[in-house]
Amino acid sequence: MTATFSTSPPVFIITIDGPTASGKGTVAQIVADRLGFHYLDSGALYRLVGLSAMRTKTAIEDEAAVAGLAMTLPCRFEGDRIFLDEEDVTDTIRAEEIGIMASRVGALPAVRQALFSLQTGFKRPPGLVADGRDMGTVIFPEAQLKVFLTASVDARAERRYKQLIEKGFPAKISDLRQDLFERDQRDTSRSVAPLAPAADAKTLDTTNLGINEAVSQVLDWYVAKKPNGNALMP
């Protein structure tokens, strides 16, 4: 018998997890662009499921039905645009009510299982930057670089307020602060894939950091992990 060896190029994976409005999405997308890597916004998938549940009037308490929506999610990603049933919902899913729905459906084990294969399918050469809440702990435990972004609730509420106002959504910072607190409680206490840093993750507190500073730190960690030198591009 002749031995065969895989010739598939290695895929470098960077996971960036953290609570809502910690900056992980923005940092992850910029890092992916800088490195020429693919990008997975896992939170968008849960927001799409939440939006689908709202539009189909599917009760969140009906876990099997919500998981069914997740398994047949008619979505696609084109650049920085997100489509559901051929409708561009990129901005729609950023509404605060959709974010709250995403947190609720994300606590359902059957939904998380339904989206598992969809997420792992984003792993393609030359590399992937994946952001979410369980990227480094559950979806890509083999990732070479795991980052956990955090920030104070006040800082995150202020960021979320600015994001919503810029997109034309109404917002009250006191309500956002309470929503973030409640979402943190749900995300960290759920029975399946709770929000927590991986044991080998590098923690980065962005409370007093700008986006460029956070991106630079992640890229520095990438250079230190990359086996073939200091070049940023693979």
Short mmCIF file of N, CA and C in Angstrom, two decimals, residues 9-169:
data_model
loop_
_atom_site.label_atom_id
_atom_site.label_comp_id
_atom_site.label_asym_id
_atom_site.label_seq_id
_atom_site.Cartn_x
_atom_site.Cartn_y
_atom_site.Cartn_z
N PRO A 9 -2.87 23.28 1.63
CA PRO A 9 -2.09 24.29 2.33
C PRO A 9 -2.63 24.50 3.74
N PRO A 10 -1.78 24.80 4.69
CA PRO A 10 -2.24 25.02 6.07
C PRO A 10 -3.12 26.26 6.16
N VAL A 11 -4.05 26.21 7.06
CA VAL A 11 -4.96 27.34 7.27
C VAL A 11 -4.70 27.93 8.65
N PHE A 12 -4.24 29.17 8.69
CA PHE A 12 -4.00 29.85 9.97
C PHE A 12 -5.33 30.44 10.44
N ILE A 13 -5.71 30.11 11.67
CA ILE A 13 -6.99 30.58 12.21
C ILE A 13 -6.75 31.51 13.39
N ILE A 14 -7.39 32.67 13.34
CA ILE A 14 -7.39 33.61 14.46
C ILE A 14 -8.83 33.72 14.95
N THR A 15 -9.07 33.44 16.21
CA THR A 15 -10.41 33.61 16.77
C THR A 15 -10.40 34.84 17.68
N ILE A 16 -11.47 35.62 17.57
CA ILE A 16 -11.61 36.81 18.42
C ILE A 16 -13.00 36.75 19.06
N ASP A 17 -13.01 36.38 20.33
CA ASP A 17 -14.27 36.27 21.07
C ASP A 17 -14.40 37.42 22.05
N GLY A 18 -15.63 37.61 22.53
CA GLY A 18 -15.86 38.65 23.51
C GLY A 18 -17.31 39.03 23.58
N PRO A 19 -17.70 39.82 24.56
CA PRO A 19 -19.08 40.25 24.72
C PRO A 19 -19.48 41.28 23.68
N THR A 20 -20.76 41.57 23.62
CA THR A 20 -21.30 42.55 22.69
C THR A 20 -20.64 43.91 22.86
N ALA A 21 -20.30 44.54 21.71
CA ALA A 21 -19.74 45.90 21.67
C ALA A 21 -18.35 46.00 22.30
N SER A 22 -17.63 44.89 22.37
CA SER A 22 -16.26 44.93 22.86
C SER A 22 -15.30 45.37 21.75
N GLY A 23 -15.81 45.43 20.52
CA GLY A 23 -14.98 45.84 19.39
C GLY A 23 -14.50 44.67 18.55
N LYS A 24 -14.92 43.46 18.89
CA LYS A 24 -14.36 42.28 18.22
C LYS A 24 -14.68 42.22 16.74
N GLY A 25 -15.89 42.65 16.34
CA GLY A 25 -16.25 42.60 14.92
C GLY A 25 -15.40 43.53 14.08
N THR A 26 -15.25 44.75 14.53
CA THR A 26 -14.45 45.73 13.79
C THR A 26 -12.99 45.31 13.74
N VAL A 27 -12.46 44.88 14.87
CA VAL A 27 -11.06 44.45 14.91
C VAL A 27 -10.85 43.24 14.01
N ALA A 28 -11.74 42.27 14.10
CA ALA A 28 -11.61 41.04 13.31
C ALA A 28 -11.63 41.33 11.81
N GLN A 29 -12.53 42.20 11.39
CA GLN A 29 -12.65 42.50 9.96
C GLN A 29 -11.41 43.21 9.44
N ILE A 30 -10.87 44.15 10.22
CA ILE A 30 -9.67 44.87 9.79
C ILE A 30 -8.47 43.93 9.74
N VAL A 31 -8.34 43.07 10.76
CA VAL A 31 -7.24 42.10 10.77
C VAL A 31 -7.33 41.18 9.57
N ALA A 32 -8.53 40.71 9.26
CA ALA A 32 -8.72 39.83 8.10
C ALA A 32 -8.32 40.55 6.81
N ASP A 33 -8.72 41.80 6.68
CA ASP A 33 -8.37 42.57 5.48
C ASP A 33 -6.86 42.75 5.38
N ARG A 34 -6.22 43.05 6.49
CA ARG A 34 -4.77 43.28 6.48
C ARG A 34 -4.01 42.02 6.08
N LEU A 35 -4.50 40.87 6.50
CA LEU A 35 -3.80 39.61 6.25
C LEU A 35 -4.26 38.91 4.97
N GLY A 36 -5.33 39.40 4.37
CA GLY A 36 -5.87 38.73 3.20
C GLY A 36 -6.56 37.43 3.55
N PHE A 37 -7.08 37.34 4.79
CA PHE A 37 -7.76 36.15 5.27
C PHE A 37 -9.26 36.25 5.02
N HIS A 38 -9.94 35.11 5.10
CA HIS A 38 -11.40 35.09 5.08
C HIS A 38 -11.89 35.58 6.44
N TYR A 39 -13.15 36.00 6.50
CA TYR A 39 -13.71 36.57 7.73
C TYR A 39 -15.06 35.92 8.03
N LEU A 40 -15.23 35.49 9.27
CA LEU A 40 -16.51 34.94 9.72
C LEU A 40 -17.07 35.79 10.86
N ASP A 41 -18.22 36.38 10.62
CA ASP A 41 -18.96 37.11 11.65
C ASP A 41 -20.03 36.15 12.16
N SER A 42 -19.70 35.34 13.15
CA SER A 42 -20.64 34.32 13.61
C SER A 42 -21.89 34.93 14.22
N GLY A 43 -21.73 36.12 14.82
CA GLY A 43 -22.88 36.77 15.41
C GLY A 43 -23.96 37.09 14.39
N ALA A 44 -23.53 37.37 13.15
CA ALA A 44 -24.51 37.67 12.09
C ALA A 44 -25.41 36.46 11.84
N LEU A 45 -24.87 35.26 11.96
CA LEU A 45 -25.68 34.06 11.74
C LEU A 45 -26.78 33.95 12.78
N TYR A 46 -26.45 34.23 14.04
CA TYR A 46 -27.46 34.17 15.09
C TYR A 46 -28.48 35.30 14.94
N ARG A 47 -28.01 36.46 14.46
CA ARG A 47 -28.93 37.55 14.21
C ARG A 47 -29.89 37.19 13.07
N LEU A 48 -29.38 36.48 12.06
CA LEU A 48 -30.23 36.05 10.95
C LEU A 48 -31.28 35.06 11.43
N VAL A 49 -30.88 34.15 12.31
CA VAL A 49 -31.85 33.21 12.87
C VAL A 49 -32.90 33.96 13.68
N GLY A 50 -32.45 34.93 14.48
CA GLY A 50 -33.38 35.73 15.27
C GLY A 50 -34.36 36.49 14.40
N LEU A 51 -33.84 37.09 13.31
CA LEU A 51 -34.70 37.82 12.38
C LEU A 51 -35.70 36.88 11.72
N SER A 52 -35.23 35.69 11.32
CA SER A 52 -36.12 34.71 10.70
C SER A 52 -37.22 34.28 11.66
N ALA A 53 -36.86 34.09 12.93
CA ALA A 53 -37.85 33.69 13.93
C ALA A 53 -38.90 34.79 14.11
N MET A 54 -38.46 36.04 14.12
CA MET A 54 -39.40 37.15 14.26
C MET A 54 -40.35 37.22 13.07
N ARG A 55 -39.79 37.10 11.87
CA ARG A 55 -40.61 37.25 10.66
C ARG A 55 -41.58 36.09 10.45
N THR A 56 -41.18 34.90 10.90
CA THR A 56 -42.06 33.74 10.75
C THR A 56 -42.93 33.51 11.99
N LYS A 57 -42.78 34.41 12.95
CA LYS A 57 -43.53 34.32 14.21
C LYS A 57 -43.30 32.97 14.90
N THR A 58 -42.05 32.52 14.85
CA THR A 58 -41.68 31.28 15.52
C THR A 58 -41.32 31.58 16.97
N ALA A 59 -41.96 30.91 17.88
CA ALA A 59 -41.72 31.14 19.31
C ALA A 59 -40.32 30.67 19.70
N ILE A 60 -39.60 31.50 20.43
CA ILE A 60 -38.26 31.15 20.87
C ILE A 60 -38.30 29.90 21.75
N GLU A 61 -39.42 29.71 22.46
CA GLU A 61 -39.56 28.55 23.34
C GLU A 61 -39.63 27.24 22.55
N ASP A 62 -39.94 27.31 21.25
CA ASP A 62 -40.01 26.12 20.41
C ASP A 62 -38.62 25.87 19.83
N GLU A 63 -37.76 25.24 20.62
CA GLU A 63 -36.36 25.07 20.23
C GLU A 63 -36.19 24.31 18.93
N ALA A 64 -36.98 23.27 18.72
CA ALA A 64 -36.87 22.47 17.49
C ALA A 64 -37.21 23.30 16.26
N ALA A 65 -38.23 24.15 16.38
CA ALA A 65 -38.64 24.97 15.24
C ALA A 65 -37.59 26.02 14.92
N VAL A 66 -37.00 26.63 15.94
CA VAL A 66 -35.97 27.64 15.72
C VAL A 66 -34.72 26.98 15.12
N ALA A 67 -34.40 25.77 15.60
CA ALA A 67 -33.26 25.04 15.04
C ALA A 67 -33.51 24.70 13.58
N GLY A 68 -34.77 24.41 13.25
CA GLY A 68 -35.12 24.14 11.86
C GLY A 68 -34.86 25.34 10.97
N LEU A 69 -35.15 26.53 11.48
CA LEU A 69 -34.85 27.76 10.73
C LEU A 69 -33.34 27.88 10.51
N ALA A 70 -32.58 27.56 11.54
CA ALA A 70 -31.12 27.67 11.45
C ALA A 70 -30.55 26.69 10.43
N MET A 71 -31.12 25.49 10.36
CA MET A 71 -30.60 24.46 9.46
C MET A 71 -30.86 24.80 8.00
N THR A 72 -31.91 25.56 7.74
CA THR A 72 -32.28 25.88 6.35
C THR A 72 -32.16 27.37 6.08
N LEU A 73 -31.27 28.03 6.79
CA LEU A 73 -31.13 29.48 6.70
C LEU A 73 -30.74 29.90 5.27
N PRO A 74 -31.62 30.59 4.56
CA PRO A 74 -31.32 30.99 3.17
C PRO A 74 -30.51 32.28 3.12
N CYS A 75 -29.27 32.19 3.55
CA CYS A 75 -28.46 33.41 3.63
C CYS A 75 -27.21 33.28 2.79
N ARG A 76 -26.63 34.42 2.46
CA ARG A 76 -25.35 34.43 1.77
C ARG A 76 -24.62 35.73 2.13
N PHE A 77 -23.29 35.67 2.03
CA PHE A 77 -22.45 36.82 2.34
C PHE A 77 -21.73 37.24 1.08
N GLU A 78 -21.83 38.51 0.74
CA GLU A 78 -21.14 39.05 -0.43
C GLU A 78 -20.36 40.29 0.02
N GLY A 79 -19.04 40.13 0.16
CA GLY A 79 -18.25 41.24 0.68
C GLY A 79 -18.70 41.58 2.07
N ASP A 80 -19.06 42.84 2.29
CA ASP A 80 -19.53 43.23 3.62
C ASP A 80 -21.05 43.29 3.69
N ARG A 81 -21.73 42.70 2.71
CA ARG A 81 -23.19 42.70 2.69
C ARG A 81 -23.73 41.31 3.04
N ILE A 82 -24.86 41.29 3.73
CA ILE A 82 -25.46 40.03 4.19
C ILE A 82 -26.88 39.95 3.64
N PHE A 83 -27.19 38.82 3.02
CA PHE A 83 -28.50 38.65 2.39
C PHE A 83 -29.28 37.50 3.03
N LEU A 84 -30.58 37.71 3.17
CA LEU A 84 -31.50 36.69 3.66
C LEU A 84 -32.67 36.63 2.68
N ASP A 85 -32.85 35.46 2.05
CA ASP A 85 -33.91 35.34 1.03
C ASP A 85 -33.78 36.43 -0.03
N GLU A 86 -32.56 36.68 -0.50
CA GLU A 86 -32.25 37.67 -1.53
C GLU A 86 -32.42 39.12 -1.08
N GLU A 87 -32.78 39.34 0.18
CA GLU A 87 -32.92 40.70 0.70
C GLU A 87 -31.65 41.10 1.45
N ASP A 88 -31.16 42.29 1.16
CA ASP A 88 -29.99 42.80 1.86
C ASP A 88 -30.43 43.23 3.27
N VAL A 89 -29.99 42.46 4.27
CA VAL A 89 -30.39 42.74 5.66
C VAL A 89 -29.20 43.17 6.51
N THR A 90 -28.14 43.64 5.86
CA THR A 90 -26.91 44.02 6.56
C THR A 90 -27.20 44.99 7.70
N ASP A 91 -27.99 46.02 7.44
CA ASP A 91 -28.29 47.01 8.47
C ASP A 91 -29.44 46.55 9.36
N THR A 92 -30.40 45.85 8.78
CA THR A 92 -31.57 45.39 9.54
C THR A 92 -31.18 44.56 10.74
N ILE A 93 -30.22 43.64 10.57
CA ILE A 93 -29.87 42.74 11.67
C ILE A 93 -29.06 43.43 12.77
N ARG A 94 -28.67 44.68 12.56
CA ARG A 94 -27.91 45.40 13.59
C ARG A 94 -28.83 46.14 14.56
N ALA A 95 -30.14 46.08 14.32
CA ALA A 95 -31.08 46.72 15.25
C ALA A 95 -30.96 46.04 16.62
N GLU A 96 -31.18 46.80 17.67
CA GLU A 96 -30.99 46.27 19.02
C GLU A 96 -31.94 45.11 19.32
N GLU A 97 -33.17 45.18 18.83
CA GLU A 97 -34.11 44.09 19.09
C GLU A 97 -33.66 42.78 18.45
N ILE A 98 -32.97 42.88 17.31
CA ILE A 98 -32.45 41.68 16.67
C ILE A 98 -31.27 41.13 17.46
N GLY A 99 -30.46 42.02 18.02
CA GLY A 99 -29.35 41.59 18.85
C GLY A 99 -29.83 40.84 20.08
N ILE A 100 -30.91 41.32 20.67
CA ILE A 100 -31.48 40.64 21.84
C ILE A 100 -32.02 39.27 21.45
N MET A 101 -32.67 39.20 20.28
CA MET A 101 -33.17 37.92 19.78
C MET A 101 -32.01 36.96 19.52
N ALA A 102 -30.92 37.48 18.97
CA ALA A 102 -29.76 36.64 18.69
C ALA A 102 -29.21 36.03 19.96
N SER A 103 -29.18 36.81 21.04
CA SER A 103 -28.69 36.30 22.32
C SER A 103 -29.61 35.20 22.84
N ARG A 104 -30.91 35.34 22.62
CA ARG A 104 -31.88 34.34 23.11
C ARG A 104 -31.78 33.05 22.30
N VAL A 105 -31.71 33.16 20.97
CA VAL A 105 -31.64 31.93 20.16
C VAL A 105 -30.27 31.27 20.33
N GLY A 106 -29.24 32.08 20.62
CA GLY A 106 -27.90 31.53 20.82
C GLY A 106 -27.79 30.69 22.08
N ALA A 107 -28.76 30.82 22.98
CA ALA A 107 -28.76 30.02 24.21
C ALA A 107 -29.39 28.65 23.99
N LEU A 108 -29.93 28.40 22.78
CA LEU A 108 -30.59 27.13 22.49
C LEU A 108 -29.57 26.14 21.93
N PRO A 109 -29.32 25.03 22.62
CA PRO A 109 -28.32 24.04 22.15
C PRO A 109 -28.57 23.55 20.74
N ALA A 110 -29.83 23.31 20.38
CA ALA A 110 -30.14 22.78 19.05
C ALA A 110 -29.78 23.78 17.95
N VAL A 111 -29.91 25.06 18.24
CA VAL A 111 -29.56 26.09 17.26
C VAL A 111 -28.04 26.14 17.08
N ARG A 112 -27.32 26.07 18.16
CA ARG A 112 -25.87 26.11 18.08
C ARG A 112 -25.35 24.90 17.30
N GLN A 113 -25.96 23.73 17.51
CA GLN A 113 -25.55 22.55 16.78
C GLN A 113 -25.88 22.70 15.30
N ALA A 114 -27.03 23.29 14.98
CA ALA A 114 -27.45 23.46 13.59
C ALA A 114 -26.50 24.36 12.82
N LEU A 115 -25.90 25.34 13.50
CA LEU A 115 -25.01 26.29 12.83
C LEU A 115 -23.54 25.87 12.87
N PHE A 116 -23.24 24.76 13.53
CA PHE A 116 -21.84 24.35 13.69
C PHE A 116 -21.15 24.13 12.34
N SER A 117 -21.72 23.30 11.48
CA SER A 117 -21.09 22.98 10.20
C SER A 117 -20.98 24.20 9.30
N LEU A 118 -22.00 25.06 9.35
CA LEU A 118 -21.98 26.27 8.53
C LEU A 118 -20.77 27.13 8.90
N GLN A 119 -20.49 27.22 10.19
CA GLN A 119 -19.37 28.05 10.65
C GLN A 119 -18.02 27.42 10.32
N THR A 120 -17.87 26.12 10.56
CA THR A 120 -16.58 25.48 10.29
C THR A 120 -16.28 25.47 8.80
N GLY A 121 -17.31 25.61 7.97
CA GLY A 121 -17.10 25.66 6.53
C GLY A 121 -16.37 26.91 6.06
N PHE A 122 -16.23 27.91 6.93
CA PHE A 122 -15.52 29.13 6.57
C PHE A 122 -14.00 28.94 6.63
N LYS A 123 -13.55 27.81 7.14
CA LYS A 123 -12.11 27.54 7.25
C LYS A 123 -11.55 27.20 5.88
N ARG A 124 -10.89 28.18 5.26
CA ARG A 124 -10.32 27.99 3.92
C ARG A 124 -8.98 28.71 3.84
N PRO A 125 -8.06 28.19 3.00
CA PRO A 125 -6.77 28.87 2.82
C PRO A 125 -6.99 30.27 2.26
N PRO A 126 -6.11 31.22 2.55
CA PRO A 126 -4.88 31.03 3.34
C PRO A 126 -5.09 31.14 4.85
N GLY A 127 -6.25 31.61 5.28
CA GLY A 127 -6.48 31.77 6.70
C GLY A 127 -7.86 32.30 6.98
N LEU A 128 -8.22 32.34 8.26
CA LEU A 128 -9.54 32.78 8.67
C LEU A 128 -9.44 33.58 9.96
N VAL A 129 -10.19 34.67 10.01
CA VAL A 129 -10.39 35.40 11.27
C VAL A 129 -11.87 35.26 11.60
N ALA A 130 -12.15 34.63 12.75
CA ALA A 130 -13.54 34.37 13.14
C ALA A 130 -13.85 35.08 14.45
N ASP A 131 -14.93 35.85 14.47
CA ASP A 131 -15.30 36.52 15.71
C ASP A 131 -16.64 36.02 16.21
N GLY A 132 -16.78 36.00 17.53
CA GLY A 132 -18.03 35.54 18.12
C GLY A 132 -17.91 35.41 19.62
N ARG A 133 -18.52 34.37 20.15
CA ARG A 133 -18.49 34.14 21.59
C ARG A 133 -17.91 32.77 21.94
N ASP A 134 -17.89 31.85 20.98
CA ASP A 134 -17.34 30.52 21.26
C ASP A 134 -16.43 30.04 20.13
N MET A 135 -15.84 30.97 19.40
CA MET A 135 -14.99 30.60 18.28
C MET A 135 -13.75 29.83 18.75
N GLY A 136 -13.12 30.31 19.81
CA GLY A 136 -11.89 29.68 20.28
C GLY A 136 -12.13 28.50 21.21
N THR A 137 -13.32 28.41 21.77
CA THR A 137 -13.60 27.34 22.73
C THR A 137 -14.32 26.15 22.10
N VAL A 138 -15.18 26.40 21.10
CA VAL A 138 -16.02 25.33 20.55
C VAL A 138 -15.84 25.13 19.05
N ILE A 139 -15.93 26.20 18.28
CA ILE A 139 -15.94 26.06 16.82
C ILE A 139 -14.55 25.78 16.27
N PHE A 140 -13.55 26.54 16.71
CA PHE A 140 -12.18 26.35 16.22
C PHE A 140 -11.20 26.21 17.38
N PRO A 141 -11.32 25.13 18.17
CA PRO A 141 -10.40 24.95 19.30
C PRO A 141 -8.95 24.75 18.85
N GLU A 142 -8.77 24.45 17.55
CA GLU A 142 -7.42 24.23 17.03
C GLU A 142 -6.75 25.52 16.57
N ALA A 143 -7.43 26.65 16.71
CA ALA A 143 -6.90 27.94 16.24
C ALA A 143 -5.51 28.22 16.81
N GLN A 144 -4.62 28.73 15.95
CA GLN A 144 -3.26 29.03 16.38
C GLN A 144 -3.19 30.28 17.26
N LEU A 145 -4.12 31.21 17.05
CA LEU A 145 -4.16 32.43 17.86
C LEU A 145 -5.59 32.67 18.32
N LYS A 146 -5.76 32.74 19.63
CA LYS A 146 -7.08 32.99 20.21
C LYS A 146 -7.02 34.28 21.02
N VAL A 147 -7.94 35.17 20.73
CA VAL A 147 -7.98 36.47 21.42
C VAL A 147 -9.34 36.62 22.08
N PHE A 148 -9.35 37.16 23.29
CA PHE A 148 -10.60 37.46 23.97
C PHE A 148 -10.63 38.95 24.27
N LEU A 149 -11.53 39.66 23.57
CA LEU A 149 -11.67 41.11 23.76
C LEU A 149 -12.70 41.38 24.83
N THR A 150 -12.41 42.34 25.68
CA THR A 150 -13.36 42.73 26.70
C THR A 150 -13.32 44.24 26.87
N ALA A 151 -14.29 44.78 27.58
CA ALA A 151 -14.35 46.22 27.88
C ALA A 151 -15.42 46.41 28.94
N SER A 152 -15.36 47.54 29.62
CA SER A 152 -16.37 47.81 30.65
C SER A 152 -17.75 47.96 30.03
N VAL A 153 -18.78 47.72 30.82
CA VAL A 153 -20.15 47.86 30.33
C VAL A 153 -20.42 49.29 29.88
N ASP A 154 -19.92 50.27 30.62
CA ASP A 154 -20.14 51.67 30.25
C ASP A 154 -19.51 51.99 28.90
N ALA A 155 -18.28 51.53 28.69
CA ALA A 155 -17.61 51.78 27.42
C ALA A 155 -18.36 51.10 26.27
N ARG A 156 -18.84 49.88 26.50
CA ARG A 156 -19.54 49.16 25.46
C ARG A 156 -20.90 49.78 25.16
N ALA A 157 -21.58 50.27 26.19
CA ALA A 157 -22.88 50.93 25.98
C ALA A 157 -22.70 52.20 25.14
N GLU A 158 -21.65 52.95 25.43
CA GLU A 158 -21.39 54.17 24.66
C GLU A 158 -21.09 53.86 23.20
N ARG A 159 -20.28 52.81 22.96
CA ARG A 159 -19.97 52.41 21.58
C ARG A 159 -21.23 51.97 20.85
N ARG A 160 -22.04 51.16 21.53
CA ARG A 160 -23.26 50.66 20.89
C ARG A 160 -24.21 51.80 20.58
N TYR A 161 -24.29 52.78 21.48
CA TYR A 161 -25.14 53.95 21.26
C TYR A 161 -24.72 54.68 19.99
N LYS A 162 -23.42 54.92 19.85
CA LYS A 162 -22.92 55.63 18.67
C LYS A 162 -23.20 54.84 17.39
N GLN A 163 -23.02 53.52 17.44
CA GLN A 163 -23.28 52.68 16.27
C GLN A 163 -24.73 52.79 15.83
N LEU A 164 -25.64 52.69 16.79
CA LEU A 164 -27.07 52.72 16.47
C LEU A 164 -27.50 54.09 15.93
N ILE A 165 -27.03 55.15 16.56
CA ILE A 165 -27.39 56.50 16.13
C ILE A 165 -26.87 56.76 14.71
N GLU A 166 -25.64 56.32 14.44
CA GLU A 166 -25.07 56.49 13.10
C GLU A 166 -25.87 55.76 12.03
N LYS A 167 -26.48 54.63 12.40
CA LYS A 167 -27.27 53.84 11.44
C LYS A 167 -28.73 54.29 11.40
N GLY A 168 -29.07 55.30 12.21
CA GLY A 168 -30.43 55.82 12.19
C GLY A 168 -31.40 55.12 13.10
N PHE A 169 -30.90 54.28 14.02
CA PHE A 169 -31.77 53.58 14.95
C PHE A 169 -31.91 54.41 16.23
#
